[in-house]
Tab-separated table of C-alpha atoms in Angstrom:
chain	number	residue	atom	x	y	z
A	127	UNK	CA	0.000	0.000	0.000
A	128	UNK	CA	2.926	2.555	1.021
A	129	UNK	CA	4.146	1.685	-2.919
A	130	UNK	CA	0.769	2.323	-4.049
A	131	UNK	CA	0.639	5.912	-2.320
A	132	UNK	CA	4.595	6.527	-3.341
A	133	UNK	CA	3.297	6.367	-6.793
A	134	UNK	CA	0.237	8.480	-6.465
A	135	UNK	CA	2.149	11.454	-4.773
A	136	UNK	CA	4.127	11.526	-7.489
A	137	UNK	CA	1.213	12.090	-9.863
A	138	UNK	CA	-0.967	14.764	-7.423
A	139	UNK	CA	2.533	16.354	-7.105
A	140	UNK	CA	3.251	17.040	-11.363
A	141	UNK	CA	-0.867	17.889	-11.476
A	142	UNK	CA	-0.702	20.547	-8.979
A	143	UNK	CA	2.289	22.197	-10.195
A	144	UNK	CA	1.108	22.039	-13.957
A	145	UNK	CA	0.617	25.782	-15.429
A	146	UNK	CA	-3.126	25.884	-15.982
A	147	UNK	CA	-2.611	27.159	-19.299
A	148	UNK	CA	-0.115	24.512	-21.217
A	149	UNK	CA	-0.041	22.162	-18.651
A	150	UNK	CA	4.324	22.225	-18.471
A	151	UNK	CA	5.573	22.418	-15.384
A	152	UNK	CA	6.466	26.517	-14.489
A	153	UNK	CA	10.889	27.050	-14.890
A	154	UNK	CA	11.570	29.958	-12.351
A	155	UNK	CA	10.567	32.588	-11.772
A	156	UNK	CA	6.676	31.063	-11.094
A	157	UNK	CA	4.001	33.912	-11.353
A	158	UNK	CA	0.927	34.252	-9.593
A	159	UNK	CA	-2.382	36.274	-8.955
A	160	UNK	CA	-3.701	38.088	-6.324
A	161	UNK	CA	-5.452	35.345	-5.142
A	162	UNK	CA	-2.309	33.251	-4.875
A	163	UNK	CA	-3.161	30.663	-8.298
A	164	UNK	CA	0.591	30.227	-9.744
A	165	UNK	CA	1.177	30.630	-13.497
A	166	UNK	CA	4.099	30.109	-15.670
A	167	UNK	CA	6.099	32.931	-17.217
A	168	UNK	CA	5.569	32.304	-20.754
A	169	UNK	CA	1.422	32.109	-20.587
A	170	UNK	CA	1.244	34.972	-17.962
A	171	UNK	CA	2.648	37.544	-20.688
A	172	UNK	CA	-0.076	36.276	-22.863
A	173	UNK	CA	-2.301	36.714	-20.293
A	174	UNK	CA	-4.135	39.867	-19.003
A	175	UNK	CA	-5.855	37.654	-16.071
A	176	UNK	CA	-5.890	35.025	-14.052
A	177	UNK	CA	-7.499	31.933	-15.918
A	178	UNK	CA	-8.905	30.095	-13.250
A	179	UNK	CA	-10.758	33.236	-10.592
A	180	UNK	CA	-10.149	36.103	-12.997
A	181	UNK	CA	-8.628	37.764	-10.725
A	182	UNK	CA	-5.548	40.533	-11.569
A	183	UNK	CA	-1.953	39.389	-11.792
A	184	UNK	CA	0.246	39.842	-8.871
A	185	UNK	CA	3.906	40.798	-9.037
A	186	UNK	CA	5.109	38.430	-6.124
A	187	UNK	CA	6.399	35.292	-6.909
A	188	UNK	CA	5.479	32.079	-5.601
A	189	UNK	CA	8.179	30.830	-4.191
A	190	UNK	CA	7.113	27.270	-2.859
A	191	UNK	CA	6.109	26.683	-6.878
A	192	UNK	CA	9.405	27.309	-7.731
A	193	UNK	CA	11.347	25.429	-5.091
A	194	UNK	CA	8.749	22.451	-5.743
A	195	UNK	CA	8.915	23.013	-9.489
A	196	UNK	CA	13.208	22.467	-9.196
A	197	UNK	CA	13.197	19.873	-7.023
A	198	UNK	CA	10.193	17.383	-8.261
A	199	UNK	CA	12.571	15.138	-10.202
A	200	UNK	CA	14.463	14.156	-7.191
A	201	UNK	CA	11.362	13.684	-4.668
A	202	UNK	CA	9.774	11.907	-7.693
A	203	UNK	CA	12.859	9.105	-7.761
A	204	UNK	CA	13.123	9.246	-3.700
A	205	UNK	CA	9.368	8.280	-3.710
A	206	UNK	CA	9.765	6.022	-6.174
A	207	UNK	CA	12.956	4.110	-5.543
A	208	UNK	CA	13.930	3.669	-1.665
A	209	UNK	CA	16.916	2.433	-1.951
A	210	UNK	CA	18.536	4.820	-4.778
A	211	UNK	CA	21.354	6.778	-4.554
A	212	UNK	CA	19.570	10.167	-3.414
A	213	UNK	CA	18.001	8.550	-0.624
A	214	UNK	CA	21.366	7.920	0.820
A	215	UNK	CA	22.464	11.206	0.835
A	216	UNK	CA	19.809	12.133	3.581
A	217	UNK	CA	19.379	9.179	5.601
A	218	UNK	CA	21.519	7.030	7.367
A	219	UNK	CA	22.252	3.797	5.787
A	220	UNK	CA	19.778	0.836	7.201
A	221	UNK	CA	19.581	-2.469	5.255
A	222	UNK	CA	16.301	-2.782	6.814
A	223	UNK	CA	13.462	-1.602	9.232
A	224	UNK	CA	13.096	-4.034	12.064
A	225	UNK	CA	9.391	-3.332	14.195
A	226	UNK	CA	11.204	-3.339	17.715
A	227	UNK	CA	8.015	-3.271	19.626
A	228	UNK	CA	8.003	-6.312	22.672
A	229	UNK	CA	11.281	-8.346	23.191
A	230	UNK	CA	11.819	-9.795	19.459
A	231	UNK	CA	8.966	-11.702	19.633
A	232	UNK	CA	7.049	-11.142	16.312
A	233	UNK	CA	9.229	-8.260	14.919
A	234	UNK	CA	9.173	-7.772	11.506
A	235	UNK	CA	11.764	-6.982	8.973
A	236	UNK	CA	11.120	-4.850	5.426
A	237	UNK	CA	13.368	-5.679	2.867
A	238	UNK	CA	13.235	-2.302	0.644
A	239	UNK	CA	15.424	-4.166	-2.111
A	240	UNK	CA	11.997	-5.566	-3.136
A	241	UNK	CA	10.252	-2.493	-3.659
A	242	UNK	CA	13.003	-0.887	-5.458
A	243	UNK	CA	12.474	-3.351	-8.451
A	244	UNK	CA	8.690	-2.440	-8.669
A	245	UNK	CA	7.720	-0.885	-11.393
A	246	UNK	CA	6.369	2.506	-10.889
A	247	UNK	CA	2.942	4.213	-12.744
A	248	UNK	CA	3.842	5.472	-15.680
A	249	UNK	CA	4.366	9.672	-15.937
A	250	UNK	CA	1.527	11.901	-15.620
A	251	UNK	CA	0.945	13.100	-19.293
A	252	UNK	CA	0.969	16.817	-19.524
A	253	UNK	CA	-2.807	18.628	-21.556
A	254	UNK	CA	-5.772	17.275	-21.203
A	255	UNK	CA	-7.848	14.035	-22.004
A	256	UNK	CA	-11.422	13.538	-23.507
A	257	UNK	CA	-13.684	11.585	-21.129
A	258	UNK	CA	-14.904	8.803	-23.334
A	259	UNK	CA	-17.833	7.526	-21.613
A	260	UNK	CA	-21.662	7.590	-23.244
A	261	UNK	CA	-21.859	11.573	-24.911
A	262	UNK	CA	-19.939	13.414	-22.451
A	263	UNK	CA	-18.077	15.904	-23.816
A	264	UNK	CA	-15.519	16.844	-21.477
A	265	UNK	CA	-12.194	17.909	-21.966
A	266	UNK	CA	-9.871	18.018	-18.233
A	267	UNK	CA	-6.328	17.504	-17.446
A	268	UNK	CA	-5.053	13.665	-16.622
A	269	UNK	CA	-5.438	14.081	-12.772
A	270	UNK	CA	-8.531	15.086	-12.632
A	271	UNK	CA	-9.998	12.437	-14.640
A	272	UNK	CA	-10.852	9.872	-11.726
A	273	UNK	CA	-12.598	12.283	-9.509
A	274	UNK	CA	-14.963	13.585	-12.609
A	275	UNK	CA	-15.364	9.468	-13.489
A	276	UNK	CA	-16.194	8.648	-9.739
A	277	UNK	CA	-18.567	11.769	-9.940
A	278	UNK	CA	-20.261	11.776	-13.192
A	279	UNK	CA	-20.443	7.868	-14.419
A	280	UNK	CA	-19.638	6.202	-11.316
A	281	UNK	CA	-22.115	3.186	-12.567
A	282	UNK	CA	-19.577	3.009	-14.983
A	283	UNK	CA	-16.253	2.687	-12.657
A	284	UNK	CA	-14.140	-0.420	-12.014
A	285	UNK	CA	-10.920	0.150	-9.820
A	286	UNK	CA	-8.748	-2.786	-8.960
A	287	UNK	CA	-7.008	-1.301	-6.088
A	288	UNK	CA	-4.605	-4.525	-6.059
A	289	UNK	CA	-1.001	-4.272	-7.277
A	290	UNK	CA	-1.480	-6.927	-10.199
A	291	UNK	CA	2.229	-6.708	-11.718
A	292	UNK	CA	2.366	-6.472	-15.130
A	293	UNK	CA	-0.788	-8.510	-15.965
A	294	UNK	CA	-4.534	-7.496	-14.952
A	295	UNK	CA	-7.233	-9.648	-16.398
A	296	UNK	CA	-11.230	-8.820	-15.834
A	297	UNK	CA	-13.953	-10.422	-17.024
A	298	UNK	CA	-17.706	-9.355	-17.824
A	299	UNK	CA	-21.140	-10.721	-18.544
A	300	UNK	CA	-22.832	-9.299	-21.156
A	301	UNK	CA	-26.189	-9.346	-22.977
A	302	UNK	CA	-25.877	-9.112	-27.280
A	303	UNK	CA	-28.209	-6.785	-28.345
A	304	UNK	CA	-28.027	-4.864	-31.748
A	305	UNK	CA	-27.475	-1.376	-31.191
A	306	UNK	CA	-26.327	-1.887	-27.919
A	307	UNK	CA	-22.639	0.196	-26.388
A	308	UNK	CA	-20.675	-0.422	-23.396
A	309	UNK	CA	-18.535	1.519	-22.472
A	310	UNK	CA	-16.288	1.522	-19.152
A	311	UNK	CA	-13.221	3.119	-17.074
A	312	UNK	CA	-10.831	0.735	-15.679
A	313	UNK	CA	-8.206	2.224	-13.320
A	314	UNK	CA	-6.162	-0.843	-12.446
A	315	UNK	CA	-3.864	0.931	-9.612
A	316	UNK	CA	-0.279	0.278	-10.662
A	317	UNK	CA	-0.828	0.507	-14.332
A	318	UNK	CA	-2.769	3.551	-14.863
A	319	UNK	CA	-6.923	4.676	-15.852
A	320	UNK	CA	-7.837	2.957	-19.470
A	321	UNK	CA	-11.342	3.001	-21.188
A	322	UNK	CA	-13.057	-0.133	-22.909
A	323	UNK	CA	-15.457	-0.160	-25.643
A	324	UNK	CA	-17.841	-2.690	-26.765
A	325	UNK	CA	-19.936	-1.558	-29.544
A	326	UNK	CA	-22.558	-3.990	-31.489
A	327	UNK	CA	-23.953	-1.967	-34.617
A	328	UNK	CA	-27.127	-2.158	-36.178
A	329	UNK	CA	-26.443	-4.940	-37.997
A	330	UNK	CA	-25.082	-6.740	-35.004
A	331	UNK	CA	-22.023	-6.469	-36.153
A	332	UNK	CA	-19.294	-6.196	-32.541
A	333	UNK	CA	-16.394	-3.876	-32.215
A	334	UNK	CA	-14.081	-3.557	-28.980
A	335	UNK	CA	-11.074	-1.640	-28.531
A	336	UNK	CA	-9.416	-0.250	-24.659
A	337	UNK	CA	-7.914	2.945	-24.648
A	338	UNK	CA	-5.292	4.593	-22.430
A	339	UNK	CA	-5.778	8.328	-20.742
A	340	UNK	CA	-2.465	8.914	-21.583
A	341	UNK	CA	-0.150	9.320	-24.408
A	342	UNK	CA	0.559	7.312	-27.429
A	343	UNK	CA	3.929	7.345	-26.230
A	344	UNK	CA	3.268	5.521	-23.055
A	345	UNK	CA	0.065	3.615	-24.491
A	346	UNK	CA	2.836	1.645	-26.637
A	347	UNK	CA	4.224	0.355	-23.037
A	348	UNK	CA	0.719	-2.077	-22.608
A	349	UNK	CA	-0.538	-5.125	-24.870
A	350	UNK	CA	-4.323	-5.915	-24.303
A	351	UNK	CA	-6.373	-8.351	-25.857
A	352	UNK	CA	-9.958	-8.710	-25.928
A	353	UNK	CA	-11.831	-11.825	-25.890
A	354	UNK	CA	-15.094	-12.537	-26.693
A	355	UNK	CA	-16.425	-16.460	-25.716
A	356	UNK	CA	-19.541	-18.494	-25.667
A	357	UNK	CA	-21.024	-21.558	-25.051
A	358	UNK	CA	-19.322	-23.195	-28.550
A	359	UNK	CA	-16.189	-21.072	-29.382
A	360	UNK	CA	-14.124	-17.813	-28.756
A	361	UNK	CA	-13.016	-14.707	-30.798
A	362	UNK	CA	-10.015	-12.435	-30.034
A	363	UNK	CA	-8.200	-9.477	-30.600
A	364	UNK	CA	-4.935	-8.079	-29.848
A	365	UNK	CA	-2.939	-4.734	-30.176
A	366	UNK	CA	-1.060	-2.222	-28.269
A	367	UNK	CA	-3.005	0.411	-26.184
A	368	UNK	CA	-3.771	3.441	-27.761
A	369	UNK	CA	-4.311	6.596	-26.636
A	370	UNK	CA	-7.633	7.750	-25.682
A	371	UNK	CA	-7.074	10.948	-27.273
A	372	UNK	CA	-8.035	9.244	-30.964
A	373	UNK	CA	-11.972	8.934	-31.216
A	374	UNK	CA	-12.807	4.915	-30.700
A	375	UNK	CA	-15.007	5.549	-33.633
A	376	UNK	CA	-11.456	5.974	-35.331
A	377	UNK	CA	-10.555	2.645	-34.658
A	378	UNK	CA	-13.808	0.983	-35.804
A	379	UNK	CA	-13.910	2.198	-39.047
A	380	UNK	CA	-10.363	1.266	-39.676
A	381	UNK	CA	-11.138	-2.235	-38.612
A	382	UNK	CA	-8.291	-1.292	-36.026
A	383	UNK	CA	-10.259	-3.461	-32.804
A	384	UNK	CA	-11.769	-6.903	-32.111
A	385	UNK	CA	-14.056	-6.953	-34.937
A	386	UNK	CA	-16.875	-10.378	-34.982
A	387	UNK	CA	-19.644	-10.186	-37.388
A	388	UNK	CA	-23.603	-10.968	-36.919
A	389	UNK	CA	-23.192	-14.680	-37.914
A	390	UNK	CA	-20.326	-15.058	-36.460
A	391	UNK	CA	-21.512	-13.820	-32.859
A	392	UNK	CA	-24.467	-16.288	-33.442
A	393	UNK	CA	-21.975	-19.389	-33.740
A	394	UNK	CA	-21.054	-18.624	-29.568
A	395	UNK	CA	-24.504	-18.999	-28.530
A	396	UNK	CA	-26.103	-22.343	-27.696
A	397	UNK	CA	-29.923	-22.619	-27.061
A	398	UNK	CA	-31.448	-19.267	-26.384
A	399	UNK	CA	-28.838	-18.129	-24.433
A	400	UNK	CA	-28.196	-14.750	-25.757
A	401	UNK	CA	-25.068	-13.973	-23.162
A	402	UNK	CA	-21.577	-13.782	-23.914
A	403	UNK	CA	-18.393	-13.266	-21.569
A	404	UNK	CA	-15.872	-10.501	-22.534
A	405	UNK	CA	-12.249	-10.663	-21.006
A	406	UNK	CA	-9.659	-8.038	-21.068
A	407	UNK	CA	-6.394	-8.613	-20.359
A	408	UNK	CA	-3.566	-5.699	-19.826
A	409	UNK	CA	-0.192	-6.599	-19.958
A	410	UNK	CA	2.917	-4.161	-19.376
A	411	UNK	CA	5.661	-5.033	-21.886
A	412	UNK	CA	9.007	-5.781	-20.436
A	413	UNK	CA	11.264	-2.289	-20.658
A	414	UNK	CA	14.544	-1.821	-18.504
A	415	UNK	CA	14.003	0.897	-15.749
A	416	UNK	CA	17.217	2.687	-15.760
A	417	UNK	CA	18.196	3.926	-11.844
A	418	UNK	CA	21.100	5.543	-12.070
């Protein structure tokens, strides 16, 4: 859980220093308005007030932005990585944390060696992200896509709060019906927030496809694959994740996704069973995580 928290600092931390304006990360000297809402340099001189109260530009500085802004990388990789380098430089050097409460009965020993080797969330992407769920239209920065998910389509929320590695696997029931859409948010918690689509058109025709809320960049780090099975056989699909910043409609029409047509979604029912059982499977591709 402390890994889990390590990771989301990190992100709240690169969110809340983000200029509100191009979303980089302020160099010094950080602006601000009256009201105390930081800005960077470049976007303030194009700016005559404050984008997020309106208020009037101030001339102070804001100094905690700045020190915050210079010093993120290295709380970033202390977070992250325990037993790096920069750590050592401010504490004193313990192989491990022994729980001395009682005489040594029941103590127990952390071996931060382990955690060092776990793979961290991938970066916070700087601009903002469509939410792709049902017709909303909204447009927000990559931090403060969970809260509007857990606000506006909570019905529509699945969060695995359990560090699954690099391989998460879910699995739903579903009902074919022509003209029918599903579409979800999956934040699996040491992998990042990704959206899944399952579309059957008018002519019964199905399309899925999962999406990242990230870059393309970063999307290229996951594998999924989509499977679609029934009573009498299976269809699947795999790709690398892209970014949820392409329209899914994109994707369908370049036959880009799982694709199974009308007859042969009828060949995985048996009977009158009309159900079918969609898995997703994420898998983080093997990279080298370089220390220092």
């Amino acid at each position: 859980m402390v890994e889990i928290l390590r990771d989301q600092w990190c992100i709240d931390l690169e969110d809340l220093l983000q200029c509100p304006i191009c979303y980089e990360r302020p160099k010094v000297p950080v602006l601000q308005c009256k009201r105390g809402h930081h800005i960077c340099n470049v976007c303030k001189n194009q700016m005559a007030e404050c984008p997020l109260c309106k208020s009037e530009f101030s001339t102070a500085r804001n100094y905690l932005a700045e020190e915050l802004s210079v010093k993120l990388d290295a709380i970033k990789v202390s977070l992250q990585y325990p037993t790096h380098n920069i750590n050592k430089k401010r504490l004193p050097s313990v192989g491990s944390q022994t729980d001395a409460r009682g005489s040594g009965v029941g103590s127990t020993t952390v071996d931060d060696s382990k955690r060092a080797k776990r793979r961290p969330l991938p970066p916070a992407p700087k601009g903002k992200f469509p939410c792709r769920l049902g017709a909303c239209d909204v447009t927000i920065p990559h931090g403060r896509m969970i809260p509007h998910i857990r606000y506006y389509h909570n019905n529509k929320f699945y969060e695995s709060t359990i560090p699954s590695g690099d391989i998460h696997t879910q699995i739903w029931e579903m009902v074919y019906e022509e003209g029918c859409d599903v579409d979800l948010a999956i934040r699996v918690v040491d992998m990042g927030l990704f959206f899944m689509y399952i579309k059957i058109d008018e002519h019964g025709d199905l399309f899925g496809a999962v999406q990242i809320v990230n870059t393309c960049q970063i999307g290229k780090e996951f594998e999924y694959e989509l499977k679609v099975h029934g009573g009498r056989r299976s269809y699947s699909f795999k790709d690398y994740v892209r970014s949820c910043r392409t329209n899914p409609l994109h994707l369908f029409g370049a036959l880009d996704c799982l694709i199974i047509r009308r007859v042969d979604m009828h060949r995985l029912f048996t009977g009158n069973d009309d159900t079918f059982t969609c898995t997703m499977t994420l898998n983080r591709l093997s990279r080298n995580v370089d220390e220092q």
